[in-house]
JSON list of C-alpha atoms in Angstrom, two decimals:
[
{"chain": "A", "resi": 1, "resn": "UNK", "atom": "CA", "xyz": [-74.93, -6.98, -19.39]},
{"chain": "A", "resi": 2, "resn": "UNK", "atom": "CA", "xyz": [-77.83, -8.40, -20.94]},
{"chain": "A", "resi": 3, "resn": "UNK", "atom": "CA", "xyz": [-81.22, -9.00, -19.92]},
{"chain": "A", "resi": 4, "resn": "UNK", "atom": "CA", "xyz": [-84.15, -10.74, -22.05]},
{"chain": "A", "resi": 5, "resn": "UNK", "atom": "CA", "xyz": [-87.64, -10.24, -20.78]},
{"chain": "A", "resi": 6, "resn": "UNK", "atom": "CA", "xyz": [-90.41, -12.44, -22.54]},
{"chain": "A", "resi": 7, "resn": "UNK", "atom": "CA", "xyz": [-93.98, -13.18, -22.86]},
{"chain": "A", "resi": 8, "resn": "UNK", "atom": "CA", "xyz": [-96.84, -13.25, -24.46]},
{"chain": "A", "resi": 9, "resn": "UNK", "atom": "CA", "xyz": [-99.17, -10.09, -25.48]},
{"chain": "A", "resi": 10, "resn": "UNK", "atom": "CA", "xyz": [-100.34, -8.19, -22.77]},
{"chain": "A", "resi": 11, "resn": "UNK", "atom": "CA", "xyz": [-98.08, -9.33, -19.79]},
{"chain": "A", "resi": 12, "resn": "UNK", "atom": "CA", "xyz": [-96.86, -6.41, -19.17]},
{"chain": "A", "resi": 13, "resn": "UNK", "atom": "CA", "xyz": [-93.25, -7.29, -21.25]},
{"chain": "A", "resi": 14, "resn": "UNK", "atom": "CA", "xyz": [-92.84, -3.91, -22.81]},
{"chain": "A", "resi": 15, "resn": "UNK", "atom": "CA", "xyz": [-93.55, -1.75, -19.75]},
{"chain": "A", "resi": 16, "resn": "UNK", "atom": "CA", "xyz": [-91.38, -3.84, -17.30]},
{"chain": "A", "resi": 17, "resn": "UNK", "atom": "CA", "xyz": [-88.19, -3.84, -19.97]},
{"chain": "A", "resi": 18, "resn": "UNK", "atom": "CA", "xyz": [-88.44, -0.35, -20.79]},
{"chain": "A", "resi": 19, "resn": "UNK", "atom": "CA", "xyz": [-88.06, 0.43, -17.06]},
{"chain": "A", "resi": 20, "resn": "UNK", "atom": "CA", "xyz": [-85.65, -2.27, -17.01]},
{"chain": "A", "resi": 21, "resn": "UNK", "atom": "CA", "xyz": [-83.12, -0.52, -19.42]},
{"chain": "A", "resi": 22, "resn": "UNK", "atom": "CA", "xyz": [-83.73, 2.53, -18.30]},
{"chain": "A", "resi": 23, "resn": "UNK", "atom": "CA", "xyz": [-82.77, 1.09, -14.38]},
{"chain": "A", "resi": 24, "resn": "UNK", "atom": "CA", "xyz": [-79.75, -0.40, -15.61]},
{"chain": "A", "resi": 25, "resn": "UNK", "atom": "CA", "xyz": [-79.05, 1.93, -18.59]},
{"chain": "A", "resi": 26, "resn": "UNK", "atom": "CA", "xyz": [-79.01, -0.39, -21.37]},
{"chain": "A", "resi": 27, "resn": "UNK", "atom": "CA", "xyz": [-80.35, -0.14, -25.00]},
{"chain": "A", "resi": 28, "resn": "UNK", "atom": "CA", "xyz": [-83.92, -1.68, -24.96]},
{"chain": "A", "resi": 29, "resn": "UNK", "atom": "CA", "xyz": [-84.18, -3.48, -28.49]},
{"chain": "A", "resi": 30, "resn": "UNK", "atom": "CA", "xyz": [-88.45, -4.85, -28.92]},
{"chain": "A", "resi": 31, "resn": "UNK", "atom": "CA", "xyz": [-89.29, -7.65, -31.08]},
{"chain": "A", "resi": 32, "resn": "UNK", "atom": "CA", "xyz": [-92.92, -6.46, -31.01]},
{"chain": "A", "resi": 33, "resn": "UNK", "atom": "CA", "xyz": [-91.82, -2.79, -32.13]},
{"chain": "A", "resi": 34, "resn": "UNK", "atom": "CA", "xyz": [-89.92, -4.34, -35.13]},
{"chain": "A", "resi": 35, "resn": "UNK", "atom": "CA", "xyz": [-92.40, -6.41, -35.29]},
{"chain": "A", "resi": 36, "resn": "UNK", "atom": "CA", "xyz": [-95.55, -3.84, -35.74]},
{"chain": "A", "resi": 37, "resn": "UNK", "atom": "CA", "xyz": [-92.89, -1.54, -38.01]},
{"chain": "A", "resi": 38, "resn": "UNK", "atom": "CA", "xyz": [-92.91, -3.89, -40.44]},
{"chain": "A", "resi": 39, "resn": "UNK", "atom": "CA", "xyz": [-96.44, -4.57, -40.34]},
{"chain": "A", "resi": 40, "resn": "UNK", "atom": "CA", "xyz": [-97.39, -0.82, -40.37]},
{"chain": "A", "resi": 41, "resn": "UNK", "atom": "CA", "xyz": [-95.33, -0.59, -43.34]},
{"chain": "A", "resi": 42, "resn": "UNK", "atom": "CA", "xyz": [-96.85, -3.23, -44.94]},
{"chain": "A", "resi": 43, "resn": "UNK", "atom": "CA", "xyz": [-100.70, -1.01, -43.94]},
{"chain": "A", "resi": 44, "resn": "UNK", "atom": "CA", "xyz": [-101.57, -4.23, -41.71]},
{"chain": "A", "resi": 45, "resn": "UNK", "atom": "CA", "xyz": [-102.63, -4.74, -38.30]},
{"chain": "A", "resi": 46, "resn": "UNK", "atom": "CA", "xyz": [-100.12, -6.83, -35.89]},
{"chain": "A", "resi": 47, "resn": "UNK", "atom": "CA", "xyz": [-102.74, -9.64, -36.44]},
{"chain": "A", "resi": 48, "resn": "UNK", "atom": "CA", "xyz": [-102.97, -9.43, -40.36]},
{"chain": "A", "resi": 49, "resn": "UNK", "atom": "CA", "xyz": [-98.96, -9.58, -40.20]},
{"chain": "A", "resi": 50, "resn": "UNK", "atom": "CA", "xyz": [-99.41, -12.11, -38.19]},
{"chain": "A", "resi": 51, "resn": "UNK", "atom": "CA", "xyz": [-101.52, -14.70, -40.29]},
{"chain": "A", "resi": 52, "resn": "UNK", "atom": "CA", "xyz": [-99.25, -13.28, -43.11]},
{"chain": "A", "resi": 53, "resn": "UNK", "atom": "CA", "xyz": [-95.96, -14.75, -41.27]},
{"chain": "A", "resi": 54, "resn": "UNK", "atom": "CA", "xyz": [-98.15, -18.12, -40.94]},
{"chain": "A", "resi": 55, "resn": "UNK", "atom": "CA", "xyz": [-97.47, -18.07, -44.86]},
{"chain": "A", "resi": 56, "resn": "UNK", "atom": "CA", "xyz": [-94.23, -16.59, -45.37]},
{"chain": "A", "resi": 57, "resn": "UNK", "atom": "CA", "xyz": [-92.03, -17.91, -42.99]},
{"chain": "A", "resi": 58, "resn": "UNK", "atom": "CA", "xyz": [-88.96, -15.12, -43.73]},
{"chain": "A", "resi": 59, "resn": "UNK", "atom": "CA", "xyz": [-91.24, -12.87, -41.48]},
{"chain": "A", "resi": 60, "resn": "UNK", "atom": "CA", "xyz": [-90.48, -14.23, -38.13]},
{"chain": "A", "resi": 61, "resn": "UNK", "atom": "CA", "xyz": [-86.96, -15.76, -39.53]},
{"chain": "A", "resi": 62, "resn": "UNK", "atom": "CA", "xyz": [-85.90, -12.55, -40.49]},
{"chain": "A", "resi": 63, "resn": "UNK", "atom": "CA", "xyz": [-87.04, -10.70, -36.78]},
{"chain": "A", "resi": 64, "resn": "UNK", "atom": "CA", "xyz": [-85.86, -13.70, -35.13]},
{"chain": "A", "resi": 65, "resn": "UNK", "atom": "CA", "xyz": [-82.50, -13.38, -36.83]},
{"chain": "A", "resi": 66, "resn": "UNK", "atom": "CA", "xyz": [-82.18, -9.48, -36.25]},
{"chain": "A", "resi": 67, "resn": "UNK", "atom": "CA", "xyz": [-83.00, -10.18, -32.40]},
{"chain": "A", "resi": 68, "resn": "UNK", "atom": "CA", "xyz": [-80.22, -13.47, -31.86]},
{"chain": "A", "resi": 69, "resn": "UNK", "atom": "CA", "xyz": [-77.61, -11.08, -33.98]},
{"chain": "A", "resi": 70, "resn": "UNK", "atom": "CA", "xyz": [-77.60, -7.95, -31.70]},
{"chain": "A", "resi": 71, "resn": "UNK", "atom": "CA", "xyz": [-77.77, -10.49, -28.31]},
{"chain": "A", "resi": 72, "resn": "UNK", "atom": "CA", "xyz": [-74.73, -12.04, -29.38]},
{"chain": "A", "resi": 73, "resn": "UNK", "atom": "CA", "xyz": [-73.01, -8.69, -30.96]},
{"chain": "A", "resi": 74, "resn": "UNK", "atom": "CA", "xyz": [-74.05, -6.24, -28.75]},
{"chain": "A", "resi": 75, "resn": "UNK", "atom": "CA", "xyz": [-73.21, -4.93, -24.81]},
{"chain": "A", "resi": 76, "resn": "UNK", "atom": "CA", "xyz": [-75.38, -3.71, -22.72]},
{"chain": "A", "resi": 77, "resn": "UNK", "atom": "CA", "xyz": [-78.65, -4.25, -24.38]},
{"chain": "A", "resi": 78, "resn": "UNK", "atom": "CA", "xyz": [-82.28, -5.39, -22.54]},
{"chain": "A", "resi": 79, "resn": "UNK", "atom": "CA", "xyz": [-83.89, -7.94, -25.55]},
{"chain": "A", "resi": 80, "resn": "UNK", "atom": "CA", "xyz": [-88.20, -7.96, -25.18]},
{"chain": "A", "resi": 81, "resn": "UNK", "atom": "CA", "xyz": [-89.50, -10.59, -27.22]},
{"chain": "A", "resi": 82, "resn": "UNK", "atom": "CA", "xyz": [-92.18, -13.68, -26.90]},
{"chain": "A", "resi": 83, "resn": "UNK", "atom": "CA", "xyz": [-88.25, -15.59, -27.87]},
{"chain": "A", "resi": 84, "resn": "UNK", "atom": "CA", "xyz": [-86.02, -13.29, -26.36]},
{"chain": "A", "resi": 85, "resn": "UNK", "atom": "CA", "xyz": [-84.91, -15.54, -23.81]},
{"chain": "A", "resi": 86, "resn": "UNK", "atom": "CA", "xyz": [-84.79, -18.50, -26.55]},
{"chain": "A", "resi": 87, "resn": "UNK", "atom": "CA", "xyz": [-83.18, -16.51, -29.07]},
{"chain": "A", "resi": 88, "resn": "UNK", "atom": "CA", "xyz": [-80.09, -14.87, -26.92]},
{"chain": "A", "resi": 89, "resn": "UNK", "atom": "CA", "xyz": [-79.44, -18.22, -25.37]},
{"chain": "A", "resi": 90, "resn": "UNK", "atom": "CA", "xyz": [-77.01, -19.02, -22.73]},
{"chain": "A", "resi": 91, "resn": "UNK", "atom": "CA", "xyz": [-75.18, -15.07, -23.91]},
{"chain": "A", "resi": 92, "resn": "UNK", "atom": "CA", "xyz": [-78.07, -13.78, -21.62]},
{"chain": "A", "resi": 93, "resn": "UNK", "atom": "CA", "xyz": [-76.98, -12.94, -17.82]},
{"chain": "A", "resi": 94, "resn": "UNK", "atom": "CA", "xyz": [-80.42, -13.02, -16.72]},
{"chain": "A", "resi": 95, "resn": "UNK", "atom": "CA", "xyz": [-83.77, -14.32, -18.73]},
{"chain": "A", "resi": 96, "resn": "UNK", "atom": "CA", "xyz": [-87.25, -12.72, -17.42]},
{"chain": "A", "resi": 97, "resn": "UNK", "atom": "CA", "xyz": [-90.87, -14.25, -18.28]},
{"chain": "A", "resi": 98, "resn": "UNK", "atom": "CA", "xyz": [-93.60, -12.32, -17.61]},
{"chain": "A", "resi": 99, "resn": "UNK", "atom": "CA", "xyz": [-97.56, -13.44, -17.74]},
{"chain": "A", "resi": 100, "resn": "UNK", "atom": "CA", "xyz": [-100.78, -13.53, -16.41]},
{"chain": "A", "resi": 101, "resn": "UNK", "atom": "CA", "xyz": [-104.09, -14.72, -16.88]},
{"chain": "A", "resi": 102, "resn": "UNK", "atom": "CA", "xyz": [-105.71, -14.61, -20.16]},
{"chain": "A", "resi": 103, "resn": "UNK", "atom": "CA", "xyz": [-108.46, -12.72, -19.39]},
{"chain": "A", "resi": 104, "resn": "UNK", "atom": "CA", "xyz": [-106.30, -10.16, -17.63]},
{"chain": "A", "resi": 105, "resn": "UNK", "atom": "CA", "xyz": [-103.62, -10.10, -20.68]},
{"chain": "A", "resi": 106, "resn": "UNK", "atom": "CA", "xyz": [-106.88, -9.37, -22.96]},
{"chain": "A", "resi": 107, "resn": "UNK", "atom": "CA", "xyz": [-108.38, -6.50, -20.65]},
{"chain": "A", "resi": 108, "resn": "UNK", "atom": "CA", "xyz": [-105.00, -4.86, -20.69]},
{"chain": "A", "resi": 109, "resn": "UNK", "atom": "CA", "xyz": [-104.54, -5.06, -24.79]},
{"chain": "A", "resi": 110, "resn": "UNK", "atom": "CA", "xyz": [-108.23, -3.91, -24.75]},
{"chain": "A", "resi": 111, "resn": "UNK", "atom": "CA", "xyz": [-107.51, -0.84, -22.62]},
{"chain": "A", "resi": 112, "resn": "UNK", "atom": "CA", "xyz": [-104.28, -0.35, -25.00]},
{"chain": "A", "resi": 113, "resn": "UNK", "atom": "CA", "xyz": [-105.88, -0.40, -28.29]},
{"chain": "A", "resi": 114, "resn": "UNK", "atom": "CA", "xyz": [-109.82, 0.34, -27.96]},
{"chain": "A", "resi": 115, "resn": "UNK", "atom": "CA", "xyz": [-111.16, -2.91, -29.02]},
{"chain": "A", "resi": 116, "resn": "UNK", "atom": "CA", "xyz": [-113.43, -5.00, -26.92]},
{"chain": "A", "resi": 117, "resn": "UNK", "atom": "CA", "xyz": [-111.95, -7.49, -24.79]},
{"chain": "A", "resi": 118, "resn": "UNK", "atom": "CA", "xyz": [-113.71, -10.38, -26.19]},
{"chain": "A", "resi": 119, "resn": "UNK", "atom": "CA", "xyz": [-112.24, -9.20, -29.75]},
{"chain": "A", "resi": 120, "resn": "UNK", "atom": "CA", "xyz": [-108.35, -8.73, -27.61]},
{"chain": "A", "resi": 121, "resn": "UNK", "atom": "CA", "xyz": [-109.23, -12.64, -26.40]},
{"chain": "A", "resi": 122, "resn": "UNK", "atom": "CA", "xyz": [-109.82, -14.26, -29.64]},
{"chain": "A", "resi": 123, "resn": "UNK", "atom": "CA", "xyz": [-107.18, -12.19, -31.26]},
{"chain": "A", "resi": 124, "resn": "UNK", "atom": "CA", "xyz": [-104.56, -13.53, -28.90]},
{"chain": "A", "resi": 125, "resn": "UNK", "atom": "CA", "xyz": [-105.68, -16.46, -28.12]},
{"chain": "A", "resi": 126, "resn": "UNK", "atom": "CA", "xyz": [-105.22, -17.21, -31.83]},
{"chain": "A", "resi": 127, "resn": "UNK", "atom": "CA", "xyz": [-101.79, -15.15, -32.24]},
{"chain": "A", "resi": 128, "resn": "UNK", "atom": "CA", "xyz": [-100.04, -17.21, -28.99]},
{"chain": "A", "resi": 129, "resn": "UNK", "atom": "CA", "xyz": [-101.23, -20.28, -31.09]},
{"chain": "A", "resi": 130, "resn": "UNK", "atom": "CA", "xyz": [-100.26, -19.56, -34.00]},
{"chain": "A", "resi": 131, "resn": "UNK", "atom": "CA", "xyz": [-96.79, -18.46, -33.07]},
{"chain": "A", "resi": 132, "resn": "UNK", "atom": "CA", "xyz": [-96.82, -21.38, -30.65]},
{"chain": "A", "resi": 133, "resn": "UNK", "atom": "CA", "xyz": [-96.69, -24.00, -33.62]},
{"chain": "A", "resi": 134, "resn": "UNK", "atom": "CA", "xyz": [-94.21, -21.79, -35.62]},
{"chain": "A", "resi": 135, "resn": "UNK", "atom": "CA", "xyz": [-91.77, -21.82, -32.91]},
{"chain": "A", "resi": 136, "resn": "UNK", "atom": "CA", "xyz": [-91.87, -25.50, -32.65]},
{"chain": "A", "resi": 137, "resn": "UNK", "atom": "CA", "xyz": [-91.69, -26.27, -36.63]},
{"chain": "A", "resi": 138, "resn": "UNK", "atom": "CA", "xyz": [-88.71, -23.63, -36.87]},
{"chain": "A", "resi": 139, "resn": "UNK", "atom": "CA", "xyz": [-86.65, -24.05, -34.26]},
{"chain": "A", "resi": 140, "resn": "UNK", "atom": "CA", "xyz": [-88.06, -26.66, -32.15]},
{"chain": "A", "resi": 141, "resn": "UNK", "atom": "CA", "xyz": [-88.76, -23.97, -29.26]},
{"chain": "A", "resi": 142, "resn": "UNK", "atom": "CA", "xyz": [-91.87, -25.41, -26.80]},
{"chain": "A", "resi": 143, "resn": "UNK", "atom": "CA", "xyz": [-92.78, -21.69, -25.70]},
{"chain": "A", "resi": 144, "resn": "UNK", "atom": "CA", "xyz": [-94.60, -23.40, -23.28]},
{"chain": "A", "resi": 145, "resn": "UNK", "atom": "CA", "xyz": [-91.01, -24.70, -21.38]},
{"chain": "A", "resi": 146, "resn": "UNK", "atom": "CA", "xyz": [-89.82, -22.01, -19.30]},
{"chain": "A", "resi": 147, "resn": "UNK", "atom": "CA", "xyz": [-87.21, -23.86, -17.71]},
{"chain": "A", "resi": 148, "resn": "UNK", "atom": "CA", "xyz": [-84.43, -21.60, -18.96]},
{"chain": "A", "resi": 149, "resn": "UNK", "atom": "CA", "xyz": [-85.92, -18.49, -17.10]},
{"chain": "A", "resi": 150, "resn": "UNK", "atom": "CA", "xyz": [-84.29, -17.32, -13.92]},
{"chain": "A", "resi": 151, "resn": "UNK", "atom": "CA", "xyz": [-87.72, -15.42, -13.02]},
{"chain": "A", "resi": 152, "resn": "UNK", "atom": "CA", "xyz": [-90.81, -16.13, -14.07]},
{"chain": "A", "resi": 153, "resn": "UNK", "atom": "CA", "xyz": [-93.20, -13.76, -12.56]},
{"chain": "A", "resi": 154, "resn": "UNK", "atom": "CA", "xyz": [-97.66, -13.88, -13.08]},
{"chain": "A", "resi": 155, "resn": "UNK", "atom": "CA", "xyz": [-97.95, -9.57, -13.37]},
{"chain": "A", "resi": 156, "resn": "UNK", "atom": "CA", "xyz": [-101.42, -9.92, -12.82]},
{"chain": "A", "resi": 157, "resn": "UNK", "atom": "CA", "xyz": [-100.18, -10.51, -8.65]},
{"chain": "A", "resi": 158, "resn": "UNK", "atom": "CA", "xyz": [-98.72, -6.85, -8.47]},
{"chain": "A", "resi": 159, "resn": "UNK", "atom": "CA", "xyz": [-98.60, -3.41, -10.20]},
{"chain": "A", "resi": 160, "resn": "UNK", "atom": "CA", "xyz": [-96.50, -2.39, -12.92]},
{"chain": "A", "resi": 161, "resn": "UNK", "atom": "CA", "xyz": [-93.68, -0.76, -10.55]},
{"chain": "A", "resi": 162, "resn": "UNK", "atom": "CA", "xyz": [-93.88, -3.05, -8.39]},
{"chain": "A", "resi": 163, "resn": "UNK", "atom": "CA", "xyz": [-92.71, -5.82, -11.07]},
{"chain": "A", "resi": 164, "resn": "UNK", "atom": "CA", "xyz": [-90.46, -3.58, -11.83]},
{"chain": "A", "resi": 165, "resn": "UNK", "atom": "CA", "xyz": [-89.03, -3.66, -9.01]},
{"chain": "A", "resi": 166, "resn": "UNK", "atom": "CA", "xyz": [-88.55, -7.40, -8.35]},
{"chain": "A", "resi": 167, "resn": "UNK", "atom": "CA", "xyz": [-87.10, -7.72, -11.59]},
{"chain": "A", "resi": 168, "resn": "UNK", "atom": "CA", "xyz": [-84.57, -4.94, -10.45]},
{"chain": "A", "resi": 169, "resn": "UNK", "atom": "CA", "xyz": [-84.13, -6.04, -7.38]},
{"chain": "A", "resi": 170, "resn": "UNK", "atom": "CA", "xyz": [-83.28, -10.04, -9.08]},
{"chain": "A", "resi": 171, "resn": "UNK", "atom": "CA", "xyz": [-80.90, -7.91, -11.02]},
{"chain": "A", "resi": 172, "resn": "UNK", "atom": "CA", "xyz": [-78.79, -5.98, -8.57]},
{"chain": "A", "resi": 173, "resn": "UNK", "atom": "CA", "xyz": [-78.66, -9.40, -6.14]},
{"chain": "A", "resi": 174, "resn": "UNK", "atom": "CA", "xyz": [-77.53, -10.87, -8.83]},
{"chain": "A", "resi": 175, "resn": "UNK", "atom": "CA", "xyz": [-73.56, -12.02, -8.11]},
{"chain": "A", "resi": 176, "resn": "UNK", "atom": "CA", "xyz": [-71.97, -14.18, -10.60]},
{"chain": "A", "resi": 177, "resn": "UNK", "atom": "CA", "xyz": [-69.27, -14.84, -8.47]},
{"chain": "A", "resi": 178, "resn": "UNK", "atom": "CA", "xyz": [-71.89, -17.53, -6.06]},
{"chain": "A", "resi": 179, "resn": "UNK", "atom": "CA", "xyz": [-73.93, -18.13, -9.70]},
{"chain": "A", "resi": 180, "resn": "UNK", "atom": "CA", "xyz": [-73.73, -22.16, -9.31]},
{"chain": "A", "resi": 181, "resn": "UNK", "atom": "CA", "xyz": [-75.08, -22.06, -12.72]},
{"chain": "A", "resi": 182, "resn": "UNK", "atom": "CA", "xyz": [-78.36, -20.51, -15.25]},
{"chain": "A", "resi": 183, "resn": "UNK", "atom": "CA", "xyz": [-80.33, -23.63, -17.22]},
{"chain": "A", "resi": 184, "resn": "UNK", "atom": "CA", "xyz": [-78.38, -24.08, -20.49]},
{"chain": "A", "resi": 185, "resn": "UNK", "atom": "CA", "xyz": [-80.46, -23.54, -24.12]},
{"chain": "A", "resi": 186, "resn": "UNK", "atom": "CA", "xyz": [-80.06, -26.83, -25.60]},
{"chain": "A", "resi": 187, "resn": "UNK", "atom": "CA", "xyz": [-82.39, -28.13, -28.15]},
{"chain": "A", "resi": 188, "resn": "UNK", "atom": "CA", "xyz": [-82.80, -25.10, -30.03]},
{"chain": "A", "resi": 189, "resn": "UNK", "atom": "CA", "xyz": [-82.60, -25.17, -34.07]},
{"chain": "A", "resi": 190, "resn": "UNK", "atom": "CA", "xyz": [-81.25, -21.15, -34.68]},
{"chain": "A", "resi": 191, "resn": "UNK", "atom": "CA", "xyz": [-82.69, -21.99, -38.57]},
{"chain": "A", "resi": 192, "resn": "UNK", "atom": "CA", "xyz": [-82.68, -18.65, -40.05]}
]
């Protein structure tokens, strides 16, 4: 099996998929972890890594790479990324996006990292654009298209378990013997 949950900061992606794999016991691989790994390495914030990959493109080609690899390679994994969905393609059995309101998405990354939520607004707001236009110019992804999601699910409408457990629930009613068909992944420029 594989699963991709996306979405953008503060949607709740990381707390629905790790409940996710652990529901269906599958190996939960995070963009975002890799993604603040490498920045920590580097002694930069997400954001600084961020503006960073707006200048050296290998950044997010070499993530986006890693993540595409193990969802074609790999059984049984759960894939979180803002791409995830985008990046395993039609290999995925079932493609989550999660989101809510700005202002909620910003109070919940200001809760999770001490800042101000004014400061968690601007910061995101400017992160979801910035990745936004380096989607399209790589790989011709509109992140704003989220036609090839079987769910797509505003987790500012219920709790955290309680997302959890429509996702589940999508999961286990899931029967790909009456599946008339998912939305194919056309389009897409894999241009690592």
């Amino acid at each position: 099996m594989l699963l991709t949950v996306s979405g953008p900061p503060g949607s709740g992606k990381s707390t629905t998929a790790a409940a996710l794999a652990d529901a269906f016991d599958l190996e939960h691989i995070s963009g975002g972890d890799i993604f603040r790994e490498l920045a920590a390495e580097r002694d930069m914030t997400a954001v600084e890594f961020n503006k960073l990959a707006e200048e050296d493109d290998q950044i997010d080609r070499d993530l986006d790479r890693r993540l595409r690899t193990i969802a074609l390679e790999r059984d049984d994994v759960l894939l979180e990324s803002r791409l995830a969905g985008w990046l395993a393609g039609d290999a995925a059995d079932l493609r989550f996006w999660l989101d809510a309101p700005v202002d909620v998405r910003a109070a919940r990354i200001a809760d999770r990292e001490d800042k101000p939520a004014d400061v968690a607004r601007e910061e995101t707001t400017t992160r979801e654009a910035s990745e936004a236009l380096r989607y399209e110019e790589y790989y011709d992804i509109d992140i704003t298209d989220l036609s090839i999601y079987d769910i797509a699910l505003n987790t500012a409408r219920w709790g955290p378990e309680e997302v959890t457990a429509i996702c589940t629930t999508a999961v286990e009613s899931f029967d790909s013997a009456a599946d008339e068909g998912k939305y194919p992944v056309e389009g897409v420029r894999y241009d690592f």
